[in-house]
Amino acid sequence: AETGWDFSSRWFIPKNQEQRGTWFDQMGNKSKADKYYRIADDFLNAIQEVMWRPDKGSWFDWDIINNKHREYFFVSNIVPLWTGSYNMSKKAVASSVLGYLKDEHIIEPDYSVSFNGTPTSMYASSQQWDFPNAWPPLQAFMIQGLDRTHQKLAQQVAYNMAEVWLRSNYKGYAEKSMMFEKYDVLAAGETGGGGEYTPQTGFGWTNGVVFEFLNRWGDSVSYTSNSGCSGNKYMCDFNRIKQYLAFWN
């Protein structure tokens, strides 16, 4: 699948005409740039009018057969937050989305994190892009989307999610000497399952998201709730990674 999102209980196709407009702008083709900027505006308005549900605090797919929203939880529901595809105030959209995440039990009433990462969906279909699997790019959509609202509570939830995700990734690496393409939200550090092949290790987008999160929050996240690393090998190694990133930044 072009997006990386393959076998699941849902499909989606992203469109980003604004980026095309930017490319044509950079090439000096203003008429083409304006064309794609207009298309981007049309998409933004359509996303707002068709997909946004103010009573739910989220965006949803529209079922063209049954003429109604598909009100199932998927991380992709929140992608407009990451892309900035909304015309509401950041304060309003952040508050609405946090309410939605509480309603779906992704976060707790006290805004702590419910799982070891955000599950792709809440439907245990046995497909790999469903519960209980969590995929690194989708964590970035969720966490960076909340962070980009610049609202204090949303940014705190983003931080909490990032720290939980980093701890799970590092636990798996420390115990098994490998990073996984996907993780099980019910078992910190364990690979996800399902799908049509053996879970892969490596792994490019896993490592990339870890570096992005450490680059953003590396000066404050910790492997455990303890502030020091005395007697805790994992904590010491975790702090060494942060020091390495700080050196190169």
PDB file of C-alpha atoms in Angstrom:
ATOM      1  CA  ALA A   1       0.000   0.000   0.000  1.00  0.00           C
ATOM      2  CA  GLU A   2       1.322   3.448  -0.911  1.00  0.00           C
ATOM      3  CA  THR A   3       0.756   4.816   2.580  1.00  0.00           C
ATOM      4  CA  GLY A   4       2.247   1.804   4.334  1.00  0.00           C
ATOM      5  CA  TRP A   5      -1.199   1.089   5.772  1.00  0.00           C
ATOM      6  CA  ASP A   6      -2.140  -2.255   4.263  1.00  0.00           C
ATOM      7  CA  PHE A   7      -4.354  -5.052   5.610  1.00  0.00           C
ATOM      8  CA  SER A   8      -6.789  -3.662   8.147  1.00  0.00           C
ATOM      9  CA  SER A   9     -10.487  -3.150   8.732  1.00  0.00           C
ATOM     10  CA  ARG A  10     -10.234   0.192   6.901  1.00  0.00           C
ATOM     11  CA  TRP A  11      -8.393   1.907   4.050  1.00  0.00           C
ATOM     12  CA  PHE A  12      -7.531   5.508   3.341  1.00  0.00           C
ATOM     13  CA  ILE A  13      -5.868   7.583   0.627  1.00  0.00           C
ATOM     14  CA  PRO A  14      -4.125  10.791   1.707  1.00  0.00           C
ATOM     15  CA  LYS A  15      -4.008  13.832  -0.560  1.00  0.00           C
ATOM     16  CA  ASN A  16      -1.708  16.772  -0.197  1.00  0.00           C
ATOM     17  CA  GLN A  17      -2.266  19.307  -2.934  1.00  0.00           C
ATOM     18  CA  GLU A  18      -0.745  22.114  -0.907  1.00  0.00           C
ATOM     19  CA  GLN A  19       2.674  20.491  -1.205  1.00  0.00           C
ATOM     20  CA  ARG A  20       2.286  20.398  -4.978  1.00  0.00           C
ATOM     21  CA  GLY A  21       1.496  24.087  -4.911  1.00  0.00           C
ATOM     22  CA  THR A  22       4.666  24.729  -2.917  1.00  0.00           C
ATOM     23  CA  TRP A  23       6.767  22.799  -5.427  1.00  0.00           C
ATOM     24  CA  PHE A  24       5.355  24.771  -8.362  1.00  0.00           C
ATOM     25  CA  ASP A  25       5.942  27.993  -6.407  1.00  0.00           C
ATOM     26  CA  GLN A  26       9.580  27.037  -5.963  1.00  0.00           C
ATOM     27  CA  MET A  27       9.841  26.379  -9.710  1.00  0.00           C
ATOM     28  CA  GLY A  28       8.363  29.801 -10.473  1.00  0.00           C
ATOM     29  CA  ASN A  29       5.132  28.471 -11.975  1.00  0.00           C
ATOM     30  CA  LYS A  30       2.640  30.698 -10.173  1.00  0.00           C
ATOM     31  CA  SER A  31      -0.436  29.658 -12.162  1.00  0.00           C
ATOM     32  CA  LYS A  32       0.123  25.983 -11.362  1.00  0.00           C
ATOM     33  CA  ALA A  33       0.916  26.834  -7.747  1.00  0.00           C
ATOM     34  CA  ASP A  34      -2.307  28.824  -7.388  1.00  0.00           C
ATOM     35  CA  LYS A  35      -4.260  25.953  -8.942  1.00  0.00           C
ATOM     36  CA  TYR A  36      -3.053  23.471  -6.342  1.00  0.00           C
ATOM     37  CA  TYR A  37      -3.431  25.942  -3.482  1.00  0.00           C
ATOM     38  CA  ARG A  38      -7.100  26.323  -4.484  1.00  0.00           C
ATOM     39  CA  ILE A  39      -7.487  22.546  -4.592  1.00  0.00           C
ATOM     40  CA  ALA A  40      -5.878  22.340  -1.144  1.00  0.00           C
ATOM     41  CA  ASP A  41      -8.389  24.882   0.186  1.00  0.00           C
ATOM     42  CA  ASP A  42     -11.230  22.853  -1.315  1.00  0.00           C
ATOM     43  CA  PHE A  43      -9.936  19.721   0.392  1.00  0.00           C
ATOM     44  CA  LEU A  44      -9.589  21.522   3.727  1.00  0.00           C
ATOM     45  CA  ASN A  45     -13.156  22.807   3.535  1.00  0.00           C
ATOM     46  CA  ALA A  46     -14.425  19.365   2.514  1.00  0.00           C
ATOM     47  CA  ILE A  47     -12.584  17.690   5.387  1.00  0.00           C
ATOM     48  CA  GLN A  48     -14.106  20.191   7.782  1.00  0.00           C
ATOM     49  CA  GLU A  49     -17.635  19.982   6.396  1.00  0.00           C
ATOM     50  CA  VAL A  50     -17.847  16.247   5.716  1.00  0.00           C
ATOM     51  CA  MET A  51     -15.539  14.547   8.206  1.00  0.00           C
ATOM     52  CA  TRP A  52     -15.435  16.742  11.314  1.00  0.00           C
ATOM     53  CA  ARG A  53     -17.905  15.871  14.068  1.00  0.00           C
ATOM     54  CA  PRO A  54     -17.998  18.601  16.717  1.00  0.00           C
ATOM     55  CA  ASP A  55     -20.193  16.413  18.939  1.00  0.00           C
ATOM     56  CA  LYS A  56     -17.490  13.707  18.911  1.00  0.00           C
ATOM     57  CA  GLY A  57     -14.364  15.852  18.759  1.00  0.00           C
ATOM     58  CA  SER A  58     -12.863  13.950  15.838  1.00  0.00           C
ATOM     59  CA  TRP A  59     -12.846  13.439  12.091  1.00  0.00           C
ATOM     60  CA  PHE A  60     -14.434  10.311  10.583  1.00  0.00           C
ATOM     61  CA  ASP A  61     -14.659   8.573   7.228  1.00  0.00           C
ATOM     62  CA  TRP A  62     -17.934   9.085   5.385  1.00  0.00           C
ATOM     63  CA  ASP A  63     -19.716   5.894   4.338  1.00  0.00           C
ATOM     64  CA  ILE A  64     -21.067   6.722   0.861  1.00  0.00           C
ATOM     65  CA  ILE A  65     -23.223   3.579   0.778  1.00  0.00           C
ATOM     66  CA  ASN A  66     -25.007   4.101   4.089  1.00  0.00           C
ATOM     67  CA  ASN A  67     -24.687   7.907   4.087  1.00  0.00           C
ATOM     68  CA  LYS A  68     -23.257   8.221   7.558  1.00  0.00           C
ATOM     69  CA  HIS A  69     -19.968   8.556   9.391  1.00  0.00           C
ATOM     70  CA  ARG A  70     -18.017   5.431  10.290  1.00  0.00           C
ATOM     71  CA  GLU A  71     -17.644   6.175  13.990  1.00  0.00           C
ATOM     72  CA  TYR A  72     -14.889   3.678  14.708  1.00  0.00           C
ATOM     73  CA  PHE A  73     -11.627   4.631  16.349  1.00  0.00           C
ATOM     74  CA  PHE A  74      -8.584   4.708  14.082  1.00  0.00           C
ATOM     75  CA  VAL A  75      -5.439   6.736  14.634  1.00  0.00           C
ATOM     76  CA  SER A  76      -6.020   8.131  11.145  1.00  0.00           C
ATOM     77  CA  ASN A  77      -9.077   9.958  12.507  1.00  0.00           C
ATOM     78  CA  ILE A  78      -6.609  12.372  14.097  1.00  0.00           C
ATOM     79  CA  VAL A  79      -4.304  12.834  11.082  1.00  0.00           C
ATOM     80  CA  PRO A  80      -5.913  16.224  10.186  1.00  0.00           C
ATOM     81  CA  LEU A  81      -4.450  17.461  13.474  1.00  0.00           C
ATOM     82  CA  TRP A  82      -0.959  16.477  12.267  1.00  0.00           C
ATOM     83  CA  THR A  83      -1.397  17.974   8.787  1.00  0.00           C
ATOM     84  CA  GLY A  84      -3.108  21.121  10.060  1.00  0.00           C
ATOM     85  CA  SER A  85      -6.173  20.359   7.925  1.00  0.00           C
ATOM     86  CA  TYR A  86      -8.686  22.307   9.993  1.00  0.00           C
ATOM     87  CA  ASN A  87      -9.933  25.882  10.185  1.00  0.00           C
ATOM     88  CA  MET A  88     -10.856  25.967  13.872  1.00  0.00           C
ATOM     89  CA  SER A  89      -8.781  27.573  16.593  1.00  0.00           C
ATOM     90  CA  LYS A  90      -6.008  25.380  17.974  1.00  0.00           C
ATOM     91  CA  LYS A  91      -7.444  25.760  21.454  1.00  0.00           C
ATOM     92  CA  ALA A  92     -10.861  24.484  20.358  1.00  0.00           C
ATOM     93  CA  VAL A  93      -9.568  21.569  18.303  1.00  0.00           C
ATOM     94  CA  ALA A  94      -7.095  20.460  20.996  1.00  0.00           C
ATOM     95  CA  SER A  95      -9.818  20.424  23.644  1.00  0.00           C
ATOM     96  CA  SER A  96     -12.190  18.495  21.374  1.00  0.00           C
ATOM     97  CA  VAL A  97      -9.631  15.871  20.386  1.00  0.00           C
ATOM     98  CA  LEU A  98      -8.534  15.290  23.990  1.00  0.00           C
ATOM     99  CA  GLY A  99     -12.165  14.704  24.912  1.00  0.00           C
ATOM    100  CA  TYR A 100     -12.474  12.205  22.075  1.00  0.00           C
ATOM    101  CA  LEU A 101      -9.342  10.337  23.176  1.00  0.00           C
ATOM    102  CA  LYS A 102     -10.762  10.053  26.690  1.00  0.00           C
ATOM    103  CA  ASP A 103     -14.101   8.814  25.361  1.00  0.00           C
ATOM    104  CA  GLU A 104     -12.278   6.130  23.349  1.00  0.00           C
ATOM    105  CA  HIS A 105     -10.132   5.170  26.384  1.00  0.00           C
ATOM    106  CA  ILE A 106      -6.898   6.030  24.596  1.00  0.00           C
ATOM    107  CA  ILE A 107      -6.095   8.289  27.531  1.00  0.00           C
ATOM    108  CA  GLU A 108      -7.470   8.172  31.062  1.00  0.00           C
ATOM    109  CA  PRO A 109      -9.638  10.816  32.775  1.00  0.00           C
ATOM    110  CA  ASP A 110      -6.456  12.199  34.379  1.00  0.00           C
ATOM    111  CA  TYR A 111      -4.842  12.397  30.889  1.00  0.00           C
ATOM    112  CA  SER A 112      -2.397   9.567  31.558  1.00  0.00           C
ATOM    113  CA  VAL A 113      -1.826   7.029  28.768  1.00  0.00           C
ATOM    114  CA  SER A 114      -3.949   3.870  28.682  1.00  0.00           C
ATOM    115  CA  PHE A 115      -1.668   1.612  26.598  1.00  0.00           C
ATOM    116  CA  ASN A 116       1.978   1.104  25.675  1.00  0.00           C
ATOM    117  CA  GLY A 117       1.379   3.171  22.550  1.00  0.00           C
ATOM    118  CA  THR A 118      -1.776   4.141  20.680  1.00  0.00           C
ATOM    119  CA  PRO A 119      -3.400   1.111  19.003  1.00  0.00           C
ATOM    120  CA  THR A 120      -4.122   1.470  15.295  1.00  0.00           C
ATOM    121  CA  SER A 121      -7.778   0.690  15.978  1.00  0.00           C
ATOM    122  CA  MET A 122      -9.801  -0.750  18.840  1.00  0.00           C
ATOM    123  CA  TYR A 123     -10.963  -3.683  16.709  1.00  0.00           C
ATOM    124  CA  ALA A 124      -9.126  -7.002  17.187  1.00  0.00           C
ATOM    125  CA  SER A 125      -9.509  -8.254  13.612  1.00  0.00           C
ATOM    126  CA  SER A 126      -6.287 -10.366  13.598  1.00  0.00           C
ATOM    127  CA  GLN A 127      -5.045  -8.055  10.814  1.00  0.00           C
ATOM    128  CA  GLN A 128      -1.796  -6.297  11.562  1.00  0.00           C
ATOM    129  CA  TRP A 129      -3.143  -2.750  11.196  1.00  0.00           C
ATOM    130  CA  ASP A 130      -5.696  -3.223  13.975  1.00  0.00           C
ATOM    131  CA  PHE A 131      -5.727  -3.786  17.744  1.00  0.00           C
ATOM    132  CA  PRO A 132      -3.466  -4.476  19.608  1.00  0.00           C
ATOM    133  CA  ASN A 133      -0.767  -3.330  17.197  1.00  0.00           C
ATOM    134  CA  ALA A 134       0.821   0.110  17.320  1.00  0.00           C
ATOM    135  CA  TRP A 135       2.891   1.383  14.391  1.00  0.00           C
ATOM    136  CA  PRO A 136       5.583   4.052  14.710  1.00  0.00           C
ATOM    137  CA  PRO A 137       4.357   6.409  11.937  1.00  0.00           C
ATOM    138  CA  LEU A 138       0.897   6.470  13.505  1.00  0.00           C
ATOM    139  CA  GLN A 139       2.411   7.367  16.877  1.00  0.00           C
ATOM    140  CA  ALA A 140       4.064  10.320  15.147  1.00  0.00           C
ATOM    141  CA  PHE A 141       0.726  11.413  13.627  1.00  0.00           C
ATOM    142  CA  MET A 142      -0.982  11.325  17.014  1.00  0.00           C
ATOM    143  CA  ILE A 143       1.779  12.717  19.209  1.00  0.00           C
ATOM    144  CA  GLN A 144       3.149  15.388  16.892  1.00  0.00           C
ATOM    145  CA  GLY A 145      -0.390  16.419  15.977  1.00  0.00           C
ATOM    146  CA  LEU A 146      -1.212  17.098  19.621  1.00  0.00           C
ATOM    147  CA  ASP A 147       2.117  18.836  20.145  1.00  0.00           C
ATOM    148  CA  ARG A 148       1.588  21.143  17.153  1.00  0.00           C
ATOM    149  CA  THR A 149      -1.552  22.628  18.684  1.00  0.00           C
ATOM    150  CA  HIS A 150       0.747  24.480  21.130  1.00  0.00           C
ATOM    151  CA  GLN A 151      -1.876  24.005  23.837  1.00  0.00           C
ATOM    152  CA  LYS A 152      -0.424  23.183  27.247  1.00  0.00           C
ATOM    153  CA  LEU A 153      -2.613  20.186  28.103  1.00  0.00           C
ATOM    154  CA  ALA A 154      -2.407  18.696  24.603  1.00  0.00           C
ATOM    155  CA  GLN A 155       1.369  19.066  24.660  1.00  0.00           C
ATOM    156  CA  GLN A 156       1.511  17.360  28.056  1.00  0.00           C
ATOM    157  CA  VAL A 157      -0.485  14.422  26.684  1.00  0.00           C
ATOM    158  CA  ALA A 158       1.843  14.322  23.661  1.00  0.00           C
ATOM    159  CA  TYR A 159       4.817  14.181  26.010  1.00  0.00           C
ATOM    160  CA  ASN A 160       3.213  11.407  28.079  1.00  0.00           C
ATOM    161  CA  MET A 161       2.522   9.372  24.942  1.00  0.00           C
ATOM    162  CA  ALA A 162       6.032   9.908  23.598  1.00  0.00           C
ATOM    163  CA  GLU A 163       7.617   8.825  26.867  1.00  0.00           C
ATOM    164  CA  VAL A 164       5.488   5.666  27.075  1.00  0.00           C
ATOM    165  CA  TRP A 165       6.345   4.819  23.454  1.00  0.00           C
ATOM    166  CA  LEU A 166      10.069   5.386  23.966  1.00  0.00           C
ATOM    167  CA  ARG A 167      10.059   3.223  27.079  1.00  0.00           C
ATOM    168  CA  SER A 168       8.366   0.370  25.223  1.00  0.00           C
ATOM    169  CA  ASN A 169      10.787   0.643  22.299  1.00  0.00           C
ATOM    170  CA  TYR A 170      13.798   0.726  24.558  1.00  0.00           C
ATOM    171  CA  LYS A 171      12.577  -2.152  26.719  1.00  0.00           C
ATOM    172  CA  GLY A 172      12.306  -4.306  23.605  1.00  0.00           C
ATOM    173  CA  TYR A 173      15.755  -3.246  22.428  1.00  0.00           C
ATOM    174  CA  ALA A 174      17.376  -3.744  25.829  1.00  0.00           C
ATOM    175  CA  GLU A 175      15.915  -7.221  26.267  1.00  0.00           C
ATOM    176  CA  LYS A 176      16.080  -8.515  22.675  1.00  0.00           C
ATOM    177  CA  SER A 177      18.733  -6.329  21.001  1.00  0.00           C
ATOM    178  CA  MET A 178      16.381  -5.330  18.196  1.00  0.00           C
ATOM    179  CA  MET A 179      13.764  -2.794  17.175  1.00  0.00           C
ATOM    180  CA  PHE A 180      10.436  -3.932  15.733  1.00  0.00           C
ATOM    181  CA  GLU A 181       8.312  -2.629  12.874  1.00  0.00           C
ATOM    182  CA  LYS A 182       5.267  -2.638  15.178  1.00  0.00           C
ATOM    183  CA  TYR A 183       4.600  -3.161  18.884  1.00  0.00           C
ATOM    184  CA  ASP A 184       1.921  -4.750  21.049  1.00  0.00           C
ATOM    185  CA  VAL A 185       0.203  -2.068  23.141  1.00  0.00           C
ATOM    186  CA  LEU A 186      -0.719  -4.648  25.786  1.00  0.00           C
ATOM    187  CA  ALA A 187       2.870  -5.770  26.427  1.00  0.00           C
ATOM    188  CA  ALA A 188       5.646  -3.180  26.626  1.00  0.00           C
ATOM    189  CA  GLY A 189       8.625  -4.009  24.432  1.00  0.00           C
ATOM    190  CA  GLU A 190       6.932  -6.887  22.608  1.00  0.00           C
ATOM    191  CA  THR A 191       6.474  -7.051  18.857  1.00  0.00           C
ATOM    192  CA  GLY A 192       3.033  -6.840  17.329  1.00  0.00           C
ATOM    193  CA  GLY A 193       1.583  -9.721  15.346  1.00  0.00           C
ATOM    194  CA  GLY A 194      -1.019 -10.615  12.747  1.00  0.00           C
ATOM    195  CA  GLY A 195      -0.802 -10.055   9.042  1.00  0.00           C
ATOM    196  CA  GLU A 196       0.694 -12.289   6.387  1.00  0.00           C
ATOM    197  CA  TYR A 197       4.384 -12.420   7.286  1.00  0.00           C
ATOM    198  CA  THR A 198       6.760 -12.789  10.215  1.00  0.00           C
ATOM    199  CA  PRO A 199       7.098  -9.493  12.136  1.00  0.00           C
ATOM    200  CA  GLN A 200      10.101  -7.595  10.825  1.00  0.00           C
ATOM    201  CA  THR A 201      12.990  -6.199  12.825  1.00  0.00           C
ATOM    202  CA  GLY A 202      15.347  -3.356  12.050  1.00  0.00           C
ATOM    203  CA  PHE A 203      13.532  -1.041  11.539  1.00  0.00           C
ATOM    204  CA  GLY A 204      13.717   2.209   9.594  1.00  0.00           C
ATOM    205  CA  TRP A 205      10.564   4.029  10.592  1.00  0.00           C
ATOM    206  CA  THR A 206      10.780   2.763  14.178  1.00  0.00           C
ATOM    207  CA  ASN A 207      14.258   4.209  14.560  1.00  0.00           C
ATOM    208  CA  GLY A 208      13.267   7.423  12.809  1.00  0.00           C
ATOM    209  CA  VAL A 209      10.323   8.079  15.117  1.00  0.00           C
ATOM    210  CA  VAL A 210      12.486   7.366  18.173  1.00  0.00           C
ATOM    211  CA  PHE A 211      15.008   9.942  16.989  1.00  0.00           C
ATOM    212  CA  GLU A 212      12.259  12.487  16.299  1.00  0.00           C
ATOM    213  CA  PHE A 213      10.777  12.027  19.765  1.00  0.00           C
ATOM    214  CA  LEU A 214      14.160  12.167  21.484  1.00  0.00           C
ATOM    215  CA  ASN A 215      15.052  15.249  19.475  1.00  0.00           C
ATOM    216  CA  ARG A 216      11.864  16.914  20.758  1.00  0.00           C
ATOM    217  CA  TRP A 217      11.712  15.605  24.332  1.00  0.00           C
ATOM    218  CA  GLY A 218      15.080  13.954  24.937  1.00  0.00           C
ATOM    219  CA  ASP A 219      16.086  16.364  27.685  1.00  0.00           C
ATOM    220  CA  SER A 220      13.170  15.335  29.896  1.00  0.00           C
ATOM    221  CA  VAL A 221      12.002  11.778  29.119  1.00  0.00           C
ATOM    222  CA  SER A 222      13.277   8.916  31.250  1.00  0.00           C
ATOM    223  CA  TYR A 223      13.262   5.143  31.048  1.00  0.00           C
ATOM    224  CA  THR A 224      11.787   4.849  34.544  1.00  0.00           C
ATOM    225  CA  SER A 225      10.157   7.246  36.949  1.00  0.00           C
ATOM    226  CA  ASN A 226      13.517   7.614  38.720  1.00  0.00           C
ATOM    227  CA  SER A 227      15.569  10.676  37.887  1.00  0.00           C
ATOM    228  CA  GLY A 228      18.947   8.938  38.059  1.00  0.00           C
ATOM    229  CA  CYS A 229      20.405   5.765  36.554  1.00  0.00           C
ATOM    230  CA  SER A 230      22.237   4.346  39.545  1.00  0.00           C
ATOM    231  CA  GLY A 231      21.858   0.575  39.508  1.00  0.00           C
ATOM    232  CA  ASN A 232      19.656   0.655  36.408  1.00  0.00           C
ATOM    233  CA  LYS A 233      21.524  -0.376  33.251  1.00  0.00           C
ATOM    234  CA  TYR A 234      18.597   0.407  30.962  1.00  0.00           C
ATOM    235  CA  MET A 235      18.229   3.885  32.410  1.00  0.00           C
ATOM    236  CA  CYS A 236      21.940   4.605  32.012  1.00  0.00           C
ATOM    237  CA  ASP A 237      21.901   3.447  28.377  1.00  0.00           C
ATOM    238  CA  PHE A 238      18.759   5.482  27.709  1.00  0.00           C
ATOM    239  CA  ASN A 239      20.473   8.591  29.032  1.00  0.00           C
ATOM    240  CA  ARG A 240      23.548   7.873  26.897  1.00  0.00           C
ATOM    241  CA  ILE A 241      21.341   7.897  23.791  1.00  0.00           C
ATOM    242  CA  LYS A 242      19.965  11.280  24.831  1.00  0.00           C
ATOM    243  CA  GLN A 243      23.497  12.601  25.380  1.00  0.00           C
ATOM    244  CA  TYR A 244      24.516  11.331  21.931  1.00  0.00           C
ATOM    245  CA  LEU A 245      21.609  13.184  20.313  1.00  0.00           C
ATOM    246  CA  ALA A 246      22.380  16.342  22.283  1.00  0.00           C
ATOM    247  CA  PHE A 247      25.986  16.208  21.012  1.00  0.00           C
ATOM    248  CA  TRP A 248      24.917  16.032  17.357  1.00  0.00           C
ATOM    249  CA  ASN A 249      22.327  18.767  17.784  1.00  0.00           C
TER     250      ASN A 249
END
